[in-house]
Coordinates of C-alpha atoms in Angstrom, one line a residue:
M1 CA 81.8 95.3 22.5
S2 CA 80.2 98.7 21.7
L3 CA 82.8 100.9 23.4
D4 CA 86.3 101.4 21.7
P5 CA 88.9 99.1 23.0
P6 CA 91.5 100.6 25.6
P7 CA 94.7 101.8 24.1
Y8 CA 96.6 99.1 26.0
L9 CA 94.5 96.2 24.4
S10 CA 94.6 97.7 20.8
S11 CA 98.6 98.0 21.2
I12 CA 98.8 94.3 22.1
Q13 CA 96.4 93.2 19.2
N14 CA 98.2 95.5 16.8
N15 CA 101.5 94.0 17.8
I16 CA 100.5 90.5 17.2
R17 CA 98.6 91.3 13.9
A18 CA 102.1 92.6 12.8
R19 CA 103.9 89.5 13.5
P20 CA 104.8 87.2 10.6
I21 CA 103.5 83.5 11.5
P22 CA 105.4 80.8 9.6
W23 CA 102.0 79.1 8.7
D24 CA 103.3 76.5 6.2
G25 CA 106.1 75.5 8.7
A26 CA 103.3 75.1 11.3
V27 CA 101.4 72.7 8.9
R28 CA 104.6 70.7 8.1
A29 CA 105.1 70.3 12.0
G30 CA 101.6 69.2 12.4
T31 CA 100.7 72.2 14.5
I32 CA 97.7 72.9 12.3
T33 CA 96.1 71.2 9.4
D34 CA 96.0 72.2 5.7
D35 CA 92.3 72.8 6.0
Q36 CA 92.6 75.0 9.1
L37 CA 95.3 77.0 7.1
S38 CA 93.1 77.4 3.9
K39 CA 90.3 78.8 6.2
I40 CA 92.6 81.2 8.1
R41 CA 94.3 82.6 5.1
A42 CA 90.7 83.1 3.4
V43 CA 89.8 85.7 5.9
D44 CA 93.3 87.1 7.1
K45 CA 94.6 90.3 5.8
V46 CA 91.8 90.7 3.4
R47 CA 89.0 93.3 3.0
K48 CA 86.3 93.4 5.3
E49 CA 83.6 92.7 2.9
V50 CA 85.6 89.6 1.5
R51 CA 85.9 88.3 5.2
K52 CA 82.0 88.7 5.8
Q53 CA 81.2 87.0 2.6
T54 CA 83.8 84.0 3.2
I55 CA 82.5 83.4 6.6
E56 CA 78.9 83.6 5.9
G57 CA 79.3 81.3 3.1
D58 CA 80.8 78.6 5.3
L59 CA 79.7 79.2 8.9
D60 CA 79.7 75.6 9.8
G61 CA 83.4 75.5 8.6
Y62 CA 84.3 78.4 10.7
R63 CA 82.5 77.3 13.7
T64 CA 84.6 74.0 13.5
L65 CA 87.9 75.9 13.0
F66 CA 87.3 78.1 16.3
V67 CA 85.4 75.8 18.6
G68 CA 85.9 72.3 17.0
R69 CA 83.3 69.5 16.8
E70 CA 83.4 65.9 17.7
G71 CA 86.3 64.2 16.3
K72 CA 87.9 67.4 15.0
P73 CA 89.8 69.8 17.2
S74 CA 89.7 73.5 16.9
V75 CA 92.7 75.4 15.6
L76 CA 93.3 76.7 19.2
Q77 CA 93.4 72.9 20.3
S78 CA 95.7 71.8 17.6
A79 CA 98.1 74.8 18.1
A80 CA 98.1 74.5 21.9
R81 CA 101.9 74.2 22.2
R82 CA 102.4 77.3 19.9
A83 CA 101.9 80.4 21.9
D84 CA 102.4 82.8 18.8
V85 CA 99.8 80.9 16.7
V86 CA 97.2 80.9 19.7
Q87 CA 97.8 84.7 20.2
Y88 CA 97.2 85.4 16.5
I89 CA 94.2 83.2 16.3
L90 CA 92.7 85.0 19.3
V91 CA 93.4 88.3 17.7
L92 CA 92.0 87.0 14.4
L93 CA 88.7 85.6 16.1
S94 CA 88.2 88.8 18.0
D95 CA 88.4 90.7 14.8
L96 CA 86.1 88.6 13.1
L97 CA 83.4 88.6 15.8
D98 CA 83.4 92.1 15.6
A99 CA 83.2 92.4 11.8
V100 CA 80.8 89.5 11.0
P101 CA 77.8 89.1 13.5
A102 CA 76.6 85.8 12.0
L103 CA 79.9 84.1 13.1
S104 CA 78.8 84.9 16.8
K105 CA 75.6 83.4 16.3
A106 CA 77.0 80.2 14.6
L107 CA 79.6 79.5 17.5
S108 CA 76.7 80.0 20.0
E109 CA 75.0 77.2 18.3
H110 CA 77.9 74.9 19.2
S111 CA 76.9 72.4 22.2
D112 CA 79.9 73.9 24.3
P113 CA 81.6 76.9 22.5
Y114 CA 83.4 77.9 25.6
Q115 CA 84.8 74.5 26.7
H116 CA 88.4 75.0 25.2
L117 CA 88.4 78.6 25.6
L118 CA 88.0 78.9 29.4
P119 CA 91.2 76.9 30.1
L120 CA 93.1 79.6 28.4
L121 CA 92.2 82.2 31.1
A122 CA 94.5 80.2 33.4
Q123 CA 97.2 79.6 30.6
S124 CA 99.7 81.9 32.3
N125 CA 101.0 82.4 36.0
D126 CA 100.6 86.2 34.9
P127 CA 97.0 86.8 34.6
D128 CA 97.8 89.9 32.3
G129 CA 99.7 87.6 29.9
P130 CA 98.6 88.1 26.3
I131 CA 96.8 84.5 26.1
P132 CA 94.5 85.2 29.0
L133 CA 94.0 88.8 28.2
L134 CA 93.0 88.0 24.6
T135 CA 90.8 85.2 25.5
S136 CA 88.9 87.2 28.0
T137 CA 88.3 89.6 24.9
V138 CA 86.9 86.8 22.9
L139 CA 84.7 85.1 25.3
A140 CA 83.2 88.7 26.5
S141 CA 82.4 89.4 22.6
M142 CA 81.0 85.9 22.2
I143 CA 78.8 85.9 25.3
S144 CA 77.7 89.4 25.0
A145 CA 76.5 88.7 21.4
T146 CA 74.1 86.0 22.5
P147 CA 70.6 87.3 22.8
V148 CA 69.4 85.0 25.5
L149 CA 71.8 83.5 28.0
S150 CA 71.7 79.6 28.0
D151 CA 73.1 77.2 30.5
K152 CA 76.4 77.2 28.6
E153 CA 76.8 81.2 29.1
C154 CA 75.8 81.0 32.6
S155 CA 78.3 78.2 33.4
A156 CA 81.2 80.4 31.6
M157 CA 80.4 83.7 32.9
P158 CA 81.5 83.1 36.6
R159 CA 85.0 81.9 35.5
L160 CA 85.3 84.8 33.2
F161 CA 84.1 87.3 35.8
S162 CA 86.9 85.6 38.3
Y163 CA 89.4 86.3 35.8
L164 CA 88.4 89.8 35.0
S165 CA 88.5 90.5 38.8
T166 CA 92.1 89.9 38.9
L167 CA 92.6 92.7 36.4
T168 CA 90.6 95.0 38.4
K169 CA 92.8 94.5 41.2
S170 CA 95.9 95.5 39.2
S171 CA 97.6 98.7 39.8
D172 CA 97.7 99.2 36.1
G173 CA 94.9 101.5 35.0
G174 CA 95.1 100.0 31.3
L175 CA 94.4 96.3 32.6
Q176 CA 91.6 97.9 35.0
D177 CA 89.9 99.5 32.1
I178 CA 90.1 96.3 29.9
A179 CA 88.2 94.2 32.8
V180 CA 85.7 97.0 33.3
L181 CA 84.9 97.4 29.6
E182 CA 84.3 93.7 29.2
Y183 CA 82.3 93.7 32.5
S184 CA 80.1 96.5 30.7
A185 CA 79.7 94.3 27.6
L186 CA 78.6 91.3 29.7
L187 CA 75.9 93.3 31.9
R188 CA 73.4 93.8 29.3
G189 CA 70.5 91.6 30.9
K190 CA 69.0 90.7 34.2
K191 CA 70.7 87.2 34.4
S192 CA 74.2 88.4 33.8
R193 CA 73.7 91.1 36.4
E194 CA 72.7 88.4 39.0
L195 CA 75.5 86.3 38.2
F196 CA 77.7 89.2 38.6
W197 CA 76.2 90.3 42.0
A198 CA 76.5 86.7 43.2
Q199 CA 80.3 87.1 42.9
K200 CA 80.2 90.6 44.5
N201 CA 83.3 90.0 46.7
E202 CA 85.3 89.5 43.5
T203 CA 83.6 91.6 41.0
I204 CA 82.3 94.8 42.9
S205 CA 84.6 95.1 45.9
P206 CA 87.7 96.1 43.5
L207 CA 85.5 98.6 41.6
I208 CA 84.3 100.1 44.9
D209 CA 88.0 100.5 45.8
I210 CA 88.7 102.4 42.6
L211 CA 85.8 104.8 43.3
R212 CA 86.9 105.3 46.7
S213 CA 90.4 106.2 45.5
A214 CA 88.7 108.6 43.0
A215 CA 86.5 110.0 45.8
G216 CA 89.8 110.8 48.0
V217 CA 89.2 108.4 50.6
S218 CA 91.1 105.3 51.7
N219 CA 89.8 102.1 52.5
A220 CA 90.9 102.4 56.1
D221 CA 88.7 105.5 56.8
S222 CA 86.1 105.3 54.1
A223 CA 83.2 105.4 56.2
S224 CA 84.1 108.3 58.3
T225 CA 85.3 110.5 55.5
L226 CA 82.4 109.6 53.2
W227 CA 79.5 110.3 55.7
S228 CA 81.3 113.4 56.7
G229 CA 81.6 114.7 53.1
A230 CA 85.2 115.9 53.9
A231 CA 87.3 114.1 51.3
S232 CA 89.8 116.3 49.7
V233 CA 90.6 115.7 46.0
R234 CA 93.0 117.2 43.6
S235 CA 92.1 116.7 40.0
T236 CA 94.7 117.2 36.9
E237 CA 93.6 117.1 33.1
G238 CA 92.2 113.5 32.5
V239 CA 92.8 112.4 36.2
I240 CA 90.8 112.5 39.4
G241 CA 91.7 111.5 43.0
G242 CA 94.0 108.8 43.6
G243 CA 95.4 108.9 40.1
V244 CA 92.1 107.4 38.7
G245 CA 91.8 108.3 35.0
L246 CA 88.4 109.9 33.9
Q247 CA 88.0 107.3 31.4
L248 CA 88.4 104.5 33.9
L249 CA 86.0 106.3 36.3
Y250 CA 83.4 106.8 33.7
H251 CA 83.6 103.0 32.8
V252 CA 83.3 102.0 36.4
L253 CA 80.4 104.0 36.9
L254 CA 78.9 102.8 33.7
V255 CA 79.1 99.3 35.1
L256 CA 77.5 100.0 38.4
W257 CA 74.9 102.1 36.5
Q258 CA 74.0 98.7 34.7
L259 CA 73.9 97.0 37.9
S260 CA 71.6 99.7 39.5
F261 CA 68.6 98.5 37.2
E262 CA 68.4 95.5 39.6
G263 CA 68.0 98.0 42.6
A264 CA 65.6 96.1 44.4
T265 CA 68.0 93.2 44.4
V266 CA 71.3 94.8 45.2
G267 CA 70.4 98.2 46.8
E268 CA 70.5 97.4 50.3
G269 CA 73.5 95.2 50.0
L270 CA 75.4 97.9 48.0
E271 CA 74.7 100.3 50.9
D272 CA 75.3 97.7 53.8
D273 CA 78.6 96.6 52.4
Y274 CA 80.0 99.5 50.6
D275 CA 78.2 102.8 51.9
I276 CA 77.2 103.3 48.1
I277 CA 74.9 106.3 48.7
P278 CA 77.5 108.6 50.6
L279 CA 80.0 107.2 47.9
F280 CA 78.0 108.3 45.2
T281 CA 77.2 111.6 46.8
Q282 CA 80.9 112.3 47.2
L283 CA 81.7 111.6 43.5
L284 CA 78.6 113.6 42.5
R285 CA 80.2 116.5 44.4
L286 CA 83.3 116.1 42.7
S287 CA 82.2 115.0 39.3
P288 CA 84.2 116.8 36.5
K289 CA 82.2 115.8 33.5
E290 CA 78.7 115.8 32.4
K291 CA 78.7 112.2 31.5
T292 CA 79.9 111.1 35.0
T293 CA 77.2 113.3 36.4
R294 CA 74.6 111.6 34.2
L295 CA 75.5 107.9 35.4
L296 CA 75.7 109.0 39.0
I297 CA 72.3 110.7 39.0
S298 CA 70.7 107.9 37.1
S299 CA 72.3 105.1 39.4
L300 CA 71.2 107.0 42.5
Y301 CA 67.8 107.3 41.1
N302 CA 67.6 103.6 40.2
L303 CA 68.6 102.4 43.8
L304 CA 66.8 105.0 45.8
S305 CA 63.5 104.5 43.7
A306 CA 63.6 100.8 44.4
N307 CA 64.6 101.0 48.0
K308 CA 62.8 104.3 49.6
Q309 CA 62.4 102.9 53.0
T310 CA 65.9 101.9 53.5
L311 CA 68.1 104.2 51.2
L312 CA 66.3 107.5 51.4
P313 CA 67.5 107.9 55.0
A314 CA 71.0 107.1 54.0
A315 CA 70.6 109.7 51.2
V316 CA 69.7 112.6 53.9
L317 CA 72.3 111.6 56.1
A318 CA 74.8 111.9 53.3
R319 CA 73.3 115.5 52.5
L320 CA 72.3 114.4 49.0
P321 CA 69.4 116.5 49.0
A322 CA 71.4 119.8 49.5
L323 CA 73.9 118.5 46.9
I324 CA 71.0 117.9 44.4
Q325 CA 69.9 121.6 44.8
N326 CA 73.5 122.6 43.9
V327 CA 73.5 120.2 40.6
N328 CA 70.3 121.7 39.5
G329 CA 72.2 125.1 39.5
R330 CA 74.6 123.7 37.0
H331 CA 74.6 124.4 33.2
L332 CA 73.4 120.6 32.1
S333 CA 72.2 119.9 28.4
D334 CA 71.8 116.1 28.3
Q335 CA 68.1 115.5 28.4
D336 CA 68.3 112.1 30.1
L337 CA 70.3 113.6 32.7
L338 CA 67.7 116.5 33.1
D339 CA 65.0 114.1 33.5
D340 CA 66.5 111.9 35.9
L341 CA 67.6 114.7 38.0
Q342 CA 64.2 116.3 38.1
N343 CA 62.7 112.7 39.2
L344 CA 65.2 112.4 41.8
T345 CA 64.8 116.0 43.1
E346 CA 61.1 115.3 43.4
M347 CA 61.6 112.0 45.2
L348 CA 64.0 113.7 47.7
D349 CA 61.7 116.8 48.3
E350 CA 58.7 114.5 48.9
Y351 CA 60.6 112.3 51.5
T352 CA 62.4 115.2 53.4
K353 CA 59.0 117.0 53.8
T354 CA 57.5 114.1 56.0
Q355 CA 60.7 113.6 58.0
T356 CA 61.0 114.8 61.6
T357 CA 64.1 115.0 63.7
F358 CA 63.5 111.7 65.2
D359 CA 63.3 110.1 61.8
E360 CA 66.7 111.6 61.1
Y361 CA 68.2 110.7 64.2
A362 CA 66.7 106.8 63.7
A363 CA 68.2 106.7 60.3
E364 CA 71.7 107.7 61.4
V365 CA 71.6 105.2 64.0
N366 CA 70.3 102.5 61.6
S367 CA 73.1 103.4 59.0
G368 CA 75.6 102.0 61.5
H369 CA 77.7 105.2 61.4
L370 CA 77.2 108.2 63.7
R371 CA 78.3 111.9 63.2
W372 CA 77.9 115.0 65.2
S373 CA 74.6 115.7 63.5
P374 CA 72.4 118.4 65.3
P375 CA 70.0 115.9 67.4
H376 CA 73.2 114.6 69.5
R377 CA 73.8 118.0 71.3
N378 CA 70.2 119.2 71.4
P379 CA 68.6 118.9 74.9
T380 CA 65.2 119.6 73.6
F381 CA 65.6 116.7 71.2
W382 CA 66.4 114.3 74.1
A383 CA 63.9 115.6 76.4
E384 CA 61.1 115.0 73.7
N385 CA 62.5 111.9 72.1
A386 CA 64.5 109.9 74.6
R387 CA 61.6 107.5 75.6
R388 CA 60.6 107.0 72.0
I389 CA 64.0 106.1 71.3
L390 CA 64.1 103.3 73.9
E391 CA 60.6 102.1 72.9
H392 CA 60.6 102.5 68.9
E393 CA 60.1 99.1 67.4
K394 CA 60.6 97.1 70.5
G395 CA 63.9 98.7 71.3
V396 CA 65.7 98.4 68.0
L397 CA 67.6 101.7 68.4
P398 CA 69.4 101.0 71.7
R399 CA 70.3 97.6 70.2
K400 CA 71.7 99.2 67.1
L401 CA 73.6 101.5 69.5
A402 CA 75.0 98.6 71.4
E403 CA 76.2 97.1 68.0
I404 CA 78.0 100.3 66.9
M405 CA 79.7 100.5 70.4
S406 CA 80.9 96.9 70.0
K407 CA 83.1 97.9 67.3
P408 CA 86.5 99.3 68.0
W409 CA 86.3 102.0 65.1
E410 CA 90.1 102.2 65.0
N411 CA 89.9 105.0 62.3
D412 CA 87.0 106.8 63.4
K413 CA 87.0 107.1 67.3
Q414 CA 84.4 110.0 67.1
V415 CA 81.8 107.4 66.7
L416 CA 82.2 105.9 70.0
A417 CA 82.3 109.4 71.6
I418 CA 78.9 110.2 70.0
A419 CA 77.5 106.9 71.1
C420 CA 78.6 107.6 74.8
N421 CA 77.1 110.9 74.4
D422 CA 73.6 109.3 73.3
V423 CA 73.7 106.6 76.0
G424 CA 74.4 109.3 78.6
C425 CA 71.4 111.5 77.3
L426 CA 69.1 108.3 77.4
V427 CA 70.1 107.7 81.0
K428 CA 69.5 111.2 82.1
E429 CA 66.0 111.5 80.4
V430 CA 64.6 108.2 81.1
P431 CA 66.6 106.8 84.4
E432 CA 64.2 104.1 85.2
K433 CA 65.1 102.5 81.7
R434 CA 68.5 101.9 82.8
T435 CA 68.2 98.3 83.1
Q436 CA 67.1 98.0 79.5
L437 CA 70.4 99.5 78.5
E438 CA 72.4 97.5 81.0
K439 CA 71.0 94.2 79.6
L440 CA 72.4 95.3 76.2
G441 CA 75.8 95.6 77.8
L442 CA 76.0 99.5 77.4
K443 CA 77.0 100.2 80.8
T444 CA 79.9 97.8 80.7
R445 CA 80.9 99.0 77.4
V446 CA 80.8 102.8 78.6
M447 CA 83.0 101.7 81.5
E448 CA 85.6 100.1 79.3
L449 CA 85.8 103.2 77.0
M450 CA 86.9 105.2 80.0
Q451 CA 90.3 103.6 79.2
E452 CA 90.4 104.6 75.5
P453 CA 93.5 106.6 74.4
D454 CA 91.2 109.1 72.6
E455 CA 90.5 112.0 74.9
A456 CA 87.0 112.8 73.5
V457 CA 85.8 109.2 74.0
R458 CA 87.2 109.2 77.6
W459 CA 85.2 112.5 78.2
E460 CA 82.0 111.2 76.8
S461 CA 82.1 107.9 78.5
L462 CA 82.9 109.7 82.0
N463 CA 79.7 111.9 81.4
A464 CA 77.8 109.1 80.5
L465 CA 78.8 107.0 83.5
S466 CA 78.6 109.7 85.9
G467 CA 74.8 110.1 85.1
W468 CA 74.3 106.4 85.5
L469 CA 75.9 106.3 89.0
R470 CA 74.1 109.5 90.0
Y471 CA 70.8 107.9 89.4
S472 CA 71.9 104.6 90.9
F473 CA 72.9 106.4 94.1
E474 CA 69.5 108.4 94.2
T475 CA 67.6 105.1 94.0
K476 CA 69.3 103.5 97.1

């Protein structure tokens, strides 16, 4: 892997390298063969150039040593009952893969090089045990070194992704960092990113949880806090919100930046499932380093440029245009960052110049989350746009309002209050369309919300219903 290994992994590997292994006893016990020991000693604890020369001179032999061949088990299979030997071989193999690129190519030419490695991911009931952890490092090195993914790699990666996802859910930042760095090593091509996305509940959801912690929002109220931009974060040296280390934050953003190159495929899903645009906007607001700012700006540009129609409205709602103006005022030196920032600025400027207040309101409703933005309390807006809201795209906005109101919003009751306000305004301005709203269940839902404990919701539902009843009596 190109990035330096996390200190936690290096510490484990150094401890294992320092352990004395009774190799001759292992041979006498039948744990490994004389031939296997000979090959191990030829490359263990020798100079790098000797290692390289030895392996390149016997690629077939070292391929057999580490992944076996028909009728000849690998050293990992032979030593399966000796955890200390397995750990040592995994560390040695990892070192050799980093030092001798030709070995990676030779292993990839095996008919199924991952067959006897993948079961080691489940070797222990403890997913962060040394053998699964070291195995994942070897697998990530082998697969990432393959120029073109074959069926062998495509079959192995889902199991590796599943294992790494267990590490990202850990409360240990060191384990999370190991997993995220291995993700990054693997996500260098389109196919691997598609496989990663196919397992998004396992792979991406825990990464989003890390980013939400860094952004100062909890999973319970993340949507409300993100859209309002009201998160509060205390940062200390090397650590941002939620105790997330800056290195871990950078590595998680690196993975999502790699994924953003498949923006057309993943963009809408990231927004629908994870509110990625307001999340990235909040993180950009807090970004403590130029390198994190660079990844956020580039990721936003990749996602927005590939999904202009659906994601640019979300960017405006999240107040990204105003924030970008602020970022333009920062002292930045990275040329790639400056180029992406200019492109993002131009795209947002072009979009906002064409937007009307109706467009902003429609985008907010379509986002599935309401806040007290200016249109909701503006009588002129409702007088000019109420009929258009009801008729736009055959009533899509009232249907979306009904969908929003059908949810309990336990952690953001304000959404229900705003929705009731909007329903009341529609009834007031276009009373003859009340039946359309009633068929969507909006009148019934407004009546239900009069029993809500939240005072603002009760008040807005009462106002909405009073207008409904007034027009009902007037037509009798």
